[in-house]
GROMACS .gro file of C-alpha atoms in nm:
model
  514
    1MET     CA    1  -2.092  -2.993   4.673
    2TYR     CA    2  -2.296  -2.952   4.353
    3ALA     CA    3  -2.180  -2.590   4.310
    4ARG     CA    4  -1.821  -2.693   4.371
    5ARG     CA    5  -1.839  -2.951   4.091
    6ILE     CA    6  -1.981  -2.692   3.857
    7GLY     CA    7  -1.711  -2.451   3.954
    8ALA     CA    8  -1.440  -2.712   3.894
    9ALA     CA    9  -1.592  -2.810   3.557
   10ALA     CA   10  -1.604  -2.448   3.454
   11ALA     CA   11  -1.246  -2.390   3.561
   12THR     CA   12  -1.137  -2.698   3.364
   13ALA     CA   13  -1.321  -2.580   3.060
   14VAL     CA   14  -1.159  -2.238   3.082
   15ALA     CA   15  -0.814  -2.399   3.123
   16LEU     CA   16  -0.873  -2.619   2.818
   17LEU     CA   17  -0.988  -2.323   2.612
   18ALA     CA   18  -0.682  -2.125   2.725
   19ALA     CA   19  -0.454  -2.415   2.630
   20ARG     CA   20  -0.618  -2.441   2.286
   21ASP     CA   21  -0.589  -2.063   2.228
   22LEU     CA   22  -0.220  -2.068   2.319
   23VAL     CA   23  -0.126  -2.346   2.075
   24GLN     CA   24  -0.353  -2.253   1.778
   25LYS     CA   25  -0.201  -2.042   1.503
   26ARG     CA   26  -0.499  -1.909   1.322
   27HIS     CA   27  -0.578  -1.605   1.539
   28ALA     CA   28  -0.294  -1.396   1.685
   29LEU     CA   29  -0.526  -1.219   1.923
   30LEU     CA   30  -0.624  -1.543   2.090
   31ARG     CA   31  -0.265  -1.667   2.115
   32ASN     CA   32  -0.167  -1.342   2.294
   33PHE     CA   33  -0.481  -1.307   2.496
   34PRO     CA   34  -0.632  -1.655   2.554
   35VAL     CA   35  -0.993  -1.682   2.663
   36VAL     CA   36  -1.057  -1.308   2.700
   37GLY     CA   37  -0.979  -1.254   2.333
   38HIS     CA   38  -1.299  -1.434   2.245
   39ALA     CA   39  -1.491  -1.138   2.378
   40ARG     CA   40  -1.363  -0.931   2.084
   41TYR     CA   41  -1.498  -1.178   1.836
   42LEU     CA   42  -1.832  -1.185   2.015
   43LEU     CA   43  -1.854  -0.809   2.009
   44GLU     CA   44  -1.750  -0.807   1.646
   45THR     CA   45  -2.032  -1.045   1.565
   46ILE     CA   46  -2.297  -0.824   1.722
   47GLY     CA   47  -2.110  -0.504   1.640
   48PRO     CA   48  -2.328  -0.397   1.341
   49GLU     CA   49  -2.640  -0.423   1.560
   50LEU     CA   50  -2.483  -0.237   1.846
   51ARG     CA   51  -2.359   0.040   1.618
   52GLN     CA   52  -2.694   0.064   1.435
   53TYR     CA   53  -2.881   0.149   1.758
   54ILE     CA   54  -2.611   0.287   1.996
   55VAL     CA   55  -2.288   0.401   1.836
   56THR     CA   56  -2.211   0.461   1.468
   57SER     CA   57  -2.316   0.333   1.130
   58ASN     CA   58  -2.103   0.096   0.922
   59GLU     CA   59  -1.984   0.393   0.716
   60GLU     CA   60  -1.881   0.638   0.989
   61GLU     CA   61  -1.572   0.483   1.149
   62ARG     CA   62  -1.228   0.616   1.056
   63PRO     CA   63  -0.968   0.576   0.915
   64PHE     CA   64  -1.140   0.262   0.775
   65SER     CA   65  -1.511   0.211   0.817
   66ARG     CA   66  -1.660  -0.107   0.940
   67ASP     CA   67  -1.780  -0.192   0.591
   68GLN     CA   68  -1.432  -0.137   0.444
   69ARG     CA   69  -1.263  -0.354   0.707
   70THR     CA   70  -1.528  -0.623   0.665
   71TRP     CA   71  -1.458  -0.630   0.292
   72ILE     CA   72  -1.085  -0.668   0.347
   73TYR     CA   73  -1.126  -0.934   0.614
   74ALA     CA   74  -1.366  -1.136   0.404
   75SER     CA   75  -1.149  -1.104   0.097
   76ALA     CA   76  -0.840  -1.220   0.281
   77LYS     CA   77  -1.020  -1.521   0.422
   78GLU     CA   78  -1.178  -1.621   0.090
   79GLU     CA   79  -1.526  -1.565   0.244
   80ASN     CA   80  -1.825  -1.403   0.080
   81ASN     CA   81  -1.729  -1.038   0.040
   82TYR     CA   82  -2.060  -0.928  -0.115
   83PHE     CA   83  -2.304  -0.694   0.061
   84GLY     CA   84  -2.682  -0.741   0.061
   85PHE     CA   85  -2.991  -0.526   0.060
   86GLY     CA   86  -2.839  -0.226  -0.114
   87THR     CA   87  -2.592   0.048  -0.026
   88GLU     CA   88  -2.567   0.221   0.312
   89VAL     CA   89  -2.421   0.526   0.140
   90ASP     CA   90  -2.657   0.828   0.108
   91VAL     CA   91  -2.588   0.824  -0.262
   92GLU     CA   92  -2.745   1.164  -0.348
   93HIS     CA   93  -2.592   1.365  -0.065
   94VAL     CA   94  -2.242   1.237   0.020
   95GLN     CA   95  -2.011   1.518  -0.086
   96GLY     CA   96  -1.702   1.395  -0.281
   97HIS     CA   97  -1.825   1.037  -0.339
   98ALA     CA   98  -1.707   0.886  -0.664
   99TYR     CA   99  -1.938   0.702  -0.903
  100LEU     CA  100  -1.815   0.501  -1.197
  101LYS     CA  101  -2.017   0.502  -1.517
  102GLN     CA  102  -2.061   0.158  -1.679
  103ARG     CA  103  -2.076   0.111  -2.056
  104THR     CA  104  -2.347  -0.075  -2.233
  105PHE     CA  105  -2.112  -0.233  -2.493
  106ALA     CA  106  -1.751  -0.332  -2.486
  107GLY     CA  107  -1.503  -0.537  -2.682
  108THR     CA  108  -1.333  -0.853  -2.568
  109LEU     CA  109  -1.243  -0.840  -2.198
  110PRO     CA  110  -1.034  -1.049  -1.962
  111ASP     CA  111  -1.199  -1.317  -1.745
  112ALA     CA  112  -1.316  -1.125  -1.439
  113HIS     CA  113  -1.383  -1.447  -1.242
  114ASP     CA  114  -1.041  -1.604  -1.263
  115PRO     CA  115  -0.878  -1.572  -0.916
  116GLN     CA  116  -0.535  -1.616  -1.077
  117ALA     CA  117  -0.598  -1.360  -1.355
  118PRO     CA  118  -0.282  -1.152  -1.418
  119LEU     CA  119  -0.300  -0.775  -1.400
  120PRO     CA  120   0.042  -0.639  -1.500
  121SER     CA  121   0.149  -0.278  -1.523
  122ALA     CA  122   0.076  -0.109  -1.855
  123LYS     CA  123   0.426   0.035  -1.851
  124VAL     CA  124   0.772  -0.121  -1.846
  125LEU     CA  125   0.943   0.012  -1.532
  126GLY     CA  126   1.270   0.171  -1.639
  127GLY     CA  127   1.203   0.103  -2.008
  128PRO     CA  128   1.182   0.464  -2.131
  129ARG     CA  129   1.526   0.545  -1.987
  130GLY     CA  130   1.678   0.213  -2.100
  131ARG     CA  131   1.773   0.077  -1.759
  132ALA     CA  132   1.968  -0.247  -1.791
  133LYS     CA  133   1.719  -0.429  -1.560
  134ALA     CA  134   1.397  -0.271  -1.679
  135PHE     CA  135   1.096  -0.493  -1.643
  136ARG     CA  136   0.718  -0.501  -1.655
  137PRO     CA  137   0.576  -0.537  -1.301
  138ALA     CA  138   0.356  -0.842  -1.288
  139SER     CA  139   0.096  -0.673  -1.067
  140VAL     CA  140  -0.056  -0.324  -1.052
  141VAL     CA  141  -0.117  -0.380  -0.682
  142ASN     CA  142   0.195  -0.405  -0.457
  143ILE     CA  143   0.276  -0.386  -0.086
  144SER     CA  144   0.384  -0.039   0.031
  145ALA     CA  145   0.679   0.064   0.237
  146MET     CA  146   0.671  -0.057   0.598
  147SER     CA  147   1.000  -0.112   0.774
  148PHE     CA  148   1.115  -0.397   0.997
  149GLY     CA  149   1.131  -0.222   1.331
  150SER     CA  150   0.800  -0.049   1.276
  151LEU     CA  151   0.649  -0.387   1.197
  152SER     CA  152   0.751  -0.710   1.367
  153GLY     CA  153   0.963  -0.976   1.192
  154ALA     CA  154   0.660  -1.205   1.185
  155ALA     CA  155   0.450  -0.939   1.004
  156ILE     CA  156   0.725  -0.866   0.753
  157THR     CA  157   0.767  -1.237   0.691
  158ALA     CA  158   0.392  -1.283   0.632
  159LEU     CA  159   0.376  -0.989   0.395
  160ASN     CA  160   0.680  -1.102   0.199
  161LYS     CA  161   0.560  -1.455   0.168
  162GLY     CA  162   0.218  -1.322   0.069
  163ALA     CA  163   0.381  -1.105  -0.197
  164ALA     CA  164   0.557  -1.406  -0.343
  165LEU     CA  165   0.231  -1.606  -0.349
  166ALA     CA  166   0.043  -1.324  -0.519
  167ASP     CA  167   0.333  -1.234  -0.752
  168THR     CA  168   0.352  -0.876  -0.627
  169MET     CA  169   0.638  -0.660  -0.509
  170HIS     CA  170   0.715  -0.571  -0.149
  171ASN     CA  171   0.868  -0.236  -0.051
  172THR     CA  172   1.122  -0.275   0.228
  173GLY     CA  173   1.059   0.062   0.385
  174GLU     CA  174   1.350   0.281   0.490
  175GLY     CA  175   1.462   0.057   0.777
  176GLY     CA  176   1.689  -0.155   0.560
  177LEU     CA  177   1.661  -0.503   0.406
  178SER     CA  178   1.609  -0.752   0.684
  179PRO     CA  179   1.618  -1.135   0.685
  180TYR     CA  180   1.236  -1.121   0.709
  181HIS     CA  181   1.223  -0.961   0.364
  182ARG     CA  182   1.403  -1.267   0.214
  183ASN     CA  183   1.105  -1.502   0.194
  184GLY     CA  184   1.056  -1.519  -0.184
  185GLY     CA  185   0.888  -1.189  -0.267
  186ASP     CA  186   1.044  -0.943  -0.511
  187LEU     CA  187   1.156  -0.626  -0.345
  188VAL     CA  188   1.158  -0.252  -0.395
  189LEU     CA  189   1.449  -0.127  -0.178
  190GLN     CA  190   1.370   0.205  -0.021
  191ILE     CA  191   1.643   0.450   0.069
  192GLY     CA  192   1.549   0.701   0.333
  193THR     CA  193   1.732   1.005   0.474
  194ALA     CA  194   1.930   0.798   0.723
  195TYR     CA  195   2.052   0.559   0.446
  196PHE     CA  196   1.990   0.249   0.670
  197GLY     CA  197   2.175  -0.047   0.538
  198CYS     CA  198   2.389   0.159   0.301
  199ARG     CA  199   2.550   0.422   0.530
  200ASN     CA  200   2.883   0.520   0.666
  201GLU     CA  201   2.942   0.554   1.037
  202ASP     CA  202   2.864   0.928   1.015
  203GLY     CA  203   2.532   0.857   0.851
  204SER     CA  204   2.629   0.957   0.495
  205PHE     CA  205   2.543   0.746   0.188
  206ASN     CA  206   2.769   0.454   0.095
  207LEU     CA  207   2.727   0.335  -0.266
  208ASP     CA  208   2.934   0.017  -0.222
  209LYS     CA  209   2.716  -0.100   0.065
  210LEU     CA  210   2.405  -0.033  -0.145
  211LYS     CA  211   2.548  -0.246  -0.424
  212ASP     CA  212   2.620  -0.527  -0.178
  213VAL     CA  213   2.264  -0.515  -0.050
  214VAL     CA  214   2.118  -0.519  -0.401
  215ALA     CA  215   2.348  -0.807  -0.510
  216GLY     CA  216   2.230  -1.029  -0.225
  217ALA     CA  217   1.854  -0.999  -0.256
  218PRO     CA  218   1.574  -1.000  -0.525
  219VAL     CA  219   1.567  -0.622  -0.551
  220ARG     CA  220   1.380  -0.512  -0.868
  221ALA     CA  221   1.379  -0.132  -0.815
  222ILE     CA  222   1.513   0.133  -0.581
  223GLU     CA  223   1.292   0.405  -0.428
  224ILE     CA  224   1.443   0.718  -0.277
  225LYS     CA  225   1.206   0.840  -0.008
  226LEU     CA  226   1.182   1.216   0.014
  227SER     CA  227   0.877   1.216   0.243
  228GLN     CA  228   0.566   1.017   0.329
  229GLY     CA  229   0.209   1.102   0.383
  230ALA     CA  230   0.201   1.029   0.753
  231LYS     CA  231   0.476   1.272   0.850
  232PRO     CA  232   0.601   1.472   0.549
  233GLY     CA  233   0.898   1.698   0.613
  234LEU     CA  234   0.964   1.533   0.955
  235GLY     CA  235   1.258   1.322   1.051
  236GLY     CA  236   1.259   1.060   1.325
  237MET     CA  237   1.433   0.935   1.634
  238LEU     CA  238   1.492   0.571   1.700
  239PRO     CA  239   1.560   0.551   2.082
  240GLY     CA  240   1.868   0.358   2.181
  241ALA     CA  241   1.652   0.123   2.389
  242LYS     CA  242   1.493  -0.005   2.065
  243VAL     CA  243   1.821  -0.045   1.876
  244THR     CA  244   1.861  -0.418   1.938
  245PRO     CA  245   2.163  -0.605   1.800
  246GLU     CA  246   1.943  -0.734   1.519
  247ILE     CA  247   1.814  -0.391   1.416
  248ALA     CA  248   2.160  -0.239   1.454
  249ARG     CA  249   2.302  -0.502   1.221
  250ILE     CA  250   2.033  -0.449   0.957
  251ARG     CA  251   2.041  -0.070   0.969
  252GLY     CA  252   2.419  -0.035   1.012
  253ILE     CA  253   2.399   0.168   1.338
  254PRO     CA  254   2.555   0.124   1.686
  255VAL     CA  255   2.371  -0.101   1.931
  256GLY     CA  256   2.181   0.077   2.208
  257LYS     CA  257   2.244   0.434   2.088
  258ASP     CA  258   1.982   0.687   1.971
  259CYS     CA  259   1.969   0.720   1.597
  260ALA     CA  260   1.819   1.026   1.433
  261SER     CA  261   1.677   1.025   1.080
  262PRO     CA  262   1.720   1.369   0.923
  263SER     CA  263   1.417   1.542   0.775
  264ARG     CA  264   1.600   1.576   0.444
  265HIS     CA  265   1.872   1.397   0.243
  266THR     CA  266   2.237   1.481   0.274
  267ALA     CA  267   2.351   1.309  -0.051
  268PHE     CA  268   2.184   1.582  -0.256
  269SER     CA  269   2.055   1.926  -0.194
  270ASP     CA  270   1.833   2.028  -0.487
  271VAL     CA  271   1.656   1.871  -0.788
  272ASP     CA  272   1.962   1.892  -1.011
  273SER     CA  273   2.189   1.709  -0.767
  274MET     CA  274   1.905   1.461  -0.689
  275LEU     CA  275   1.891   1.366  -1.058
  276ASP     CA  276   2.266   1.311  -1.057
  277PHE     CA  277   2.221   1.077  -0.753
  278VAL     CA  278   1.937   0.892  -0.929
  279GLU     CA  279   2.147   0.841  -1.247
  280LEU     CA  280   2.449   0.729  -1.036
  281ILE     CA  281   2.249   0.458  -0.859
  282ALA     CA  282   2.073   0.349  -1.182
  283THR     CA  283   2.408   0.324  -1.362
  284GLU     CA  284   2.581   0.130  -1.083
  285THR     CA  285   2.300  -0.112  -1.019
  286GLY     CA  286   2.116  -0.127  -1.354
  287LEU     CA  287   1.788  -0.099  -1.162
  288PRO     CA  288   1.495   0.140  -1.218
  289VAL     CA  289   1.518   0.426  -0.967
  290GLY     CA  290   1.239   0.655  -0.853
  291VAL     CA  291   1.136   0.889  -0.574
  292LYS     CA  292   0.858   0.874  -0.321
  293SER     CA  293   0.705   1.190  -0.177
  294ALA     CA  294   0.391   1.343  -0.031
  295VAL     CA  295   0.283   1.659  -0.209
  296GLY     CA  296   0.333   2.005  -0.065
  297GLU     CA  297   0.472   2.299  -0.253
  298MET     CA  298   0.482   2.245  -0.629
  299GLY     CA  299   0.812   2.406  -0.714
  300PHE     CA  300   0.997   2.077  -0.665
  301TRP     CA  301   0.774   1.892  -0.915
  302GLN     CA  302   0.781   2.175  -1.170
  303GLU     CA  303   1.161   2.181  -1.164
  304LEU     CA  304   1.177   1.802  -1.185
  305ALA     CA  305   0.952   1.785  -1.489
  306THR     CA  306   1.144   2.071  -1.658
  307LEU     CA  307   1.481   1.905  -1.610
  308MET     CA  308   1.342   1.564  -1.724
  309ALA     CA  309   1.207   1.726  -2.040
  310ARG     CA  310   1.566   1.770  -2.160
  311GLY     CA  311   1.585   1.394  -2.186
  312ASP     CA  312   1.937   1.329  -2.041
  313ARG     CA  313   1.837   1.254  -1.684
  314GLY     CA  314   1.524   1.148  -1.505
  315VAL     CA  315   1.349   0.926  -1.251
  316ASP     CA  316   1.190   0.605  -1.372
  317PHE     CA  317   0.892   0.634  -1.137
  318VAL     CA  318   0.735   0.862  -0.883
  319THR     CA  319   0.540   0.731  -0.591
  320ILE     CA  320   0.286   0.991  -0.472
  321ASP     CA  321   0.168   0.939  -0.114
  322GLY     CA  322  -0.150   1.106   0.006
  323GLY     CA  323  -0.157   1.309   0.322
  324GLU     CA  324  -0.404   1.058   0.456
  325GLY     CA  325  -0.133   0.792   0.472
  326GLY     CA  326  -0.094   0.648   0.812
  327THR     CA  327   0.166   0.370   0.856
  328GLY     CA  328   0.415   0.605   1.025
  329ALA     CA  329   0.355   0.731   1.379
  330ALA     CA  330   0.342   1.107   1.375
  331PRO     CA  331   0.242   1.415   1.571
  332ARG     CA  332  -0.132   1.488   1.528
  333ILE     CA  333  -0.068   1.810   1.329
  334PHE     CA  334   0.131   1.609   1.071
  335ALA     CA  335  -0.124   1.330   1.048
  336ASP     CA  336  -0.421   1.571   1.014
  337SER     CA  337  -0.295   1.877   0.839
  338MET     CA  338   0.038   1.832   0.660
  339SER     CA  339   0.058   1.766   0.284
  340LEU     CA  340  -0.226   1.739   0.036
  341PRO     CA  341  -0.472   1.452   0.029
  342PHE     CA  342  -0.405   1.196  -0.240
  343ARG     CA  343  -0.648   1.299  -0.514
  344MET     CA  344  -0.554   1.666  -0.499
  345GLY     CA  345  -0.178   1.601  -0.467
  346PHE     CA  346  -0.162   1.334  -0.736
  347SER     CA  347  -0.360   1.537  -0.985
  348ARG     CA  348  -0.130   1.836  -0.942
  349VAL     CA  349   0.184   1.630  -0.993
  350TYR     CA  350   0.041   1.435  -1.290
  351GLY     CA  351  -0.069   1.766  -1.455
  352THR     CA  352   0.280   1.909  -1.416
  353PHE     CA  353   0.426   1.620  -1.615
  354ALA     CA  354   0.132   1.612  -1.859
  355GLU     CA  355   0.184   1.978  -1.952
  356LEU     CA  356   0.527   1.879  -2.086
  357GLY     CA  357   0.409   1.558  -2.254
  358LEU     CA  358   0.607   1.333  -2.015
  359THR     CA  359   0.345   1.103  -1.867
  360ASP     CA  360   0.430   0.803  -2.085
  361GLU     CA  361   0.803   0.841  -1.994
  362LEU     CA  362   0.770   0.740  -1.631
  363THR     CA  363   0.554   0.521  -1.412
  364PHE     CA  364   0.316   0.680  -1.162
  365ILE     CA  365   0.272   0.483  -0.837
  366SER     CA  366   0.011   0.586  -0.584
  367SER     CA  367  -0.046   0.524  -0.215
  368GLY     CA  368  -0.277   0.651   0.054
  369LYS     CA  369  -0.576   0.434   0.140
  370LEU     CA  370  -0.598   0.294  -0.214
  371GLY     CA  371  -0.640  -0.072  -0.116
  372LEU     CA  372  -1.016  -0.043  -0.165
  373PRO     CA  373  -1.154  -0.095  -0.521
  374GLU     CA  374  -1.339   0.239  -0.543
  375ASN     CA  375  -1.040   0.444  -0.429
  376ALA     CA  376  -0.808   0.248  -0.658
  377ALA     CA  377  -1.032   0.305  -0.954
  378VAL     CA  378  -1.015   0.684  -0.893
  379ALA     CA  379  -0.636   0.666  -0.868
  380PHE     CA  380  -0.611   0.483  -1.204
  381ALA     CA  381  -0.851   0.727  -1.364
  382LEU     CA  382  -0.631   1.017  -1.254
  383GLY     CA  383  -0.332   0.854  -1.425
  384ALA     CA  384  -0.180   0.610  -1.175
  385ASP     CA  385  -0.013   0.307  -1.328
  386MET     CA  386   0.022   0.104  -1.003
  387ILE     CA  387  -0.095   0.133  -0.645
  388ASN     CA  388   0.076   0.045  -0.317
  389VAL     CA  389  -0.123  -0.081  -0.016
  390ALA     CA  390  -0.004  -0.060   0.345
  391ARG     CA  391  -0.274  -0.045   0.611
  392GLU     CA  392  -0.504  -0.264   0.400
  393ALA     CA  393  -0.223  -0.526   0.382
  394MET     CA  394  -0.194  -0.503   0.760
  395LEU     CA  395  -0.566  -0.554   0.796
  396SER     CA  396  -0.544  -0.859   0.572
  397ILE     CA  397  -0.297  -1.025   0.817
  398GLY     CA  398  -0.502  -0.954   1.125
  399CYS     CA  399  -0.482  -0.581   1.214
  400ILE     CA  400  -0.800  -0.477   1.404
  401GLN     CA  401  -0.743  -0.094   1.377
  402SER     CA  402  -0.668  -0.064   1.745
  403GLN     CA  403  -0.452   0.239   1.653
  404LYS     CA  404  -0.174   0.142   1.893
  405CYS     CA  405   0.098   0.129   1.628
  406HIS     CA  406   0.305   0.400   1.810
  407THR     CA  407   0.287   0.232   2.156
  408ASP     CA  408   0.464  -0.103   2.083
  409THR     CA  409   0.153  -0.274   2.226
  410CYS     CA  410  -0.016  -0.385   1.901
  411PRO     CA  411  -0.247  -0.661   2.024
  412THR     CA  412  -0.216  -0.866   1.700
  413GLY     CA  413   0.166  -0.865   1.697
  414ILE     CA  414   0.196  -0.662   1.372
  415ALA     CA  415   0.323  -0.317   1.467
  416THR     CA  416   0.538  -0.412   1.762
  417GLN     CA  417   0.881  -0.545   1.862
  418ASN     CA  418   0.737  -0.707   2.174
  419ALA     CA  419   0.836  -1.075   2.140
  420TRP     CA  420   0.532  -1.201   2.330
  421LEU     CA  421   0.285  -1.009   2.109
  422ALA     CA  422   0.473  -1.087   1.790
  423ARG     CA  423   0.465  -1.467   1.862
  424GLY     CA  424   0.086  -1.457   1.828
  425LEU     CA  425   0.112  -1.385   1.454
  426ASP     CA  426   0.165  -1.705   1.252
  427PRO     CA  427   0.348  -1.599   0.927
  428ALA     CA  428   0.244  -1.901   0.728
  429SER     CA  429  -0.130  -1.863   0.767
  430LYS     CA  430  -0.121  -1.484   0.749
  431ALA     CA  431   0.087  -1.499   0.426
  432THR     CA  432  -0.198  -1.690   0.262
  433ARG     CA  433  -0.445  -1.424   0.372
  434ALA     CA  434  -0.225  -1.139   0.239
  435ALA     CA  435  -0.192  -1.317  -0.094
  436VAL     CA  436  -0.565  -1.384  -0.123
  437TYR     CA  437  -0.644  -1.021  -0.041
  438LEU     CA  438  -0.401  -0.891  -0.303
  439ARG     CA  439  -0.541  -1.130  -0.570
  440THR     CA  440  -0.895  -1.038  -0.474
  441LEU     CA  441  -0.824  -0.665  -0.507
  442ARG     CA  442  -0.677  -0.724  -0.849
  443ARG     CA  443  -0.983  -0.931  -0.951
  444GLU     CA  444  -1.213  -0.655  -0.829
  445LEU     CA  445  -1.024  -0.404  -1.045
  446ILE     CA  446  -1.063  -0.630  -1.349
  447LYS     CA  447  -1.439  -0.647  -1.277
  448VAL     CA  448  -1.460  -0.266  -1.240
  449SER     CA  449  -1.262  -0.214  -1.559
  450GLY     CA  450  -1.484  -0.460  -1.746
  451ALA     CA  451  -1.793  -0.274  -1.628
  452VAL     CA  452  -1.651   0.051  -1.763
  453GLY     CA  453  -1.579  -0.138  -2.090
  454VAL     CA  454  -1.200  -0.155  -2.083
  455ALA     CA  455  -0.950  -0.434  -2.034
  456HIS     CA  456  -0.725  -0.274  -1.771
  457PRO     CA  457  -0.781  -0.022  -1.485
  458GLY     CA  458  -0.512   0.202  -1.644
  459LEU     CA  459  -0.758   0.253  -1.933
  460ILE     CA  460  -1.027   0.403  -1.708
  461THR     CA  461  -1.041   0.775  -1.778
  462ALA     CA  462  -1.117   1.078  -1.566
  463ASP     CA  463  -1.436   1.120  -1.771
  464ASP     CA  464  -1.551   0.769  -1.666
  465ILE     CA  465  -1.603   0.882  -1.304
  466GLU     CA  466  -1.826   1.152  -1.156
  467ILE     CA  467  -1.782   1.312  -0.813
  468MET     CA  468  -2.083   1.431  -0.604
  469ASN     CA  469  -2.065   1.805  -0.575
  470GLY     CA  470  -2.346   1.891  -0.336
  471ASP     CA  471  -2.703   1.774  -0.340
  472TYR     CA  472  -2.813   1.629  -0.675
  473GLU     CA  473  -2.517   1.759  -0.872
  474ALA     CA  474  -2.209   1.582  -0.999
  475ARG     CA  475  -1.903   1.672  -1.203
  476THR     CA  476  -1.660   1.446  -1.388
  477LEU     CA  477  -1.331   1.368  -1.224
  478ALA     CA  478  -1.159   1.551  -1.505
  479SER     CA  479  -1.362   1.866  -1.439
  480VAL     CA  480  -1.303   1.854  -1.064
  481TYR     CA  481  -0.930   1.835  -1.095
  482GLY     CA  482  -0.884   2.052  -1.403
  483TYR     CA  483  -0.772   1.774  -1.641
  484LYS     CA  484  -0.725   1.865  -2.008
  485ASP     CA  485  -0.823   1.632  -2.298
  486GLY     CA  486  -0.608   1.320  -2.284
  487TRP     CA  487  -0.479   1.364  -1.932
  488GLY     CA  488  -0.492   1.057  -1.714
  489GLN     CA  489  -0.489   0.834  -2.025
  490LEU     CA  490  -0.217   0.603  -2.154
  491GLY     CA  491  -0.063   0.681  -2.490
  492PRO     CA  492  -0.216   0.483  -2.777
  493HIS     CA  493   0.076   0.241  -2.813
  494LEU     CA  494   0.069   0.163  -2.439
  495ALA     CA  495  -0.309   0.117  -2.441
  496ASP     CA  496  -0.294  -0.114  -2.738
  497GLU     CA  497  -0.007  -0.316  -2.587
  498ILE     CA  498  -0.168  -0.376  -2.248
  499THR     CA  499  -0.505  -0.461  -2.403
  500ALA     CA  500  -0.346  -0.720  -2.632
  501LEU     CA  501  -0.148  -0.861  -2.338
  502LEU     CA  502  -0.460  -0.918  -2.125
  503VAL     CA  503  -0.708  -1.023  -2.389
  504THR     CA  504  -0.464  -1.261  -2.552
  505ARG     CA  505  -0.369  -1.453  -2.242
  506PRO     CA  506  -0.020  -1.617  -2.241
  507THR     CA  507   0.001  -1.992  -2.190
  508ALA     CA  508   0.137  -2.141  -1.870
  509ASP     CA  509   0.483  -2.167  -2.023
  510GLU     CA  510   0.493  -1.807  -2.145
  511LYS     CA  511   0.577  -1.498  -1.955
  512PRO     CA  512   0.444  -1.149  -2.039
  513ALA     CA  513   0.690  -0.958  -2.256
  514VAL     CA  514   0.901  -0.686  -2.102
   0.00000   0.00000   0.00000
């Protein structure tokens, strides 16, 4: 009898816990997996101890180590994101590790402790080419391209609301502009090879449809995707079973039919015709237009820079994606061994434009695991003007790096179209976490810049960072990547302008000048 009562009490307690898990909105994992989901949090709590003695160290996991994920989670939740008792990095022996060199003295710097501190781009997007709707992006940190279809509607909603709260931009990805992108965040509309949302029935590009999409949403810029780090040079197939009426409507494709994304564009066939395409879109919409690409052979970039040097045509920005990018499901060979890693690829592209004196004429945007302060600082030192974050943004809204993005079984409801799993993600609470993470990353960059003695991360130079090159030897970032004097640095007028903008803070009623 006594045992029966204990059993009944335990069953009641489990039932109550299950009911609580199902109705709470704070943790998507518990809504989708009531009761058993608590085991994950228990293991997470004792994970560092288990790894220390049994599995791996906090720095060994990939693609994001435990320490990196912990920093993102703590930042998104407004918890203590400091680490105690010194570094776990073997500082004298880790090949390729970057070290920033602090300065003893500096001029007036922005307030590094203000959580609302602005950190705008040092360049006006579209300004050099006189685009009608040129503007200065309010944030150097923005959300990278992830399509609705790859991510759930709840995840896109959370990210877009978070972008609005943090005053950042949100890239739609190539899957078209969905209702979930219309939650207040400014948008970068991406056009991929399938021209989703702006295509004819045969899959060719339709300018009028593009103009209609732009007119009905807060689109600030247009990005033409040539390739991405996760699967460069590879098209895709959306199986008919996944082409729901909602996705079909957004993408402009037939319901229930397979839809192939070509590996390359059909609206242009070389750099010359691509620039004509860019100028056509910019003229018809008034928006800044750029291209996104991973870096492979350099002939494309050399020809692009050469044609832009003439001054009559050009892109307003280039988004360079590292081969370590990972938000697109891909064959292993593409994920591991196709296209150059970010630092190598970006430095080669930047150097191509620098040789012709063009680096102040366009904005360089970077992506590929740059949502961590140390990686972002290196990107800025190499010449990046802004960074895009993707997987880090996913982590901020609850991703647990289960690496099931390609299976439609994402346990936190982010990278799935499964309605049951997606319902576990509460967009309102996750939007706040995304915004806090984005603001925290910006604040960390202000702190790092201040330590180096400059007002803006774009003013960190390739000589301010050293890279470990074997035991007890280091070389400057400039030396490692063959940078010449002045490469990676803003022109004097841009440097003076952004310093004045940050050090002389505008009042609440003023907006930064464009």
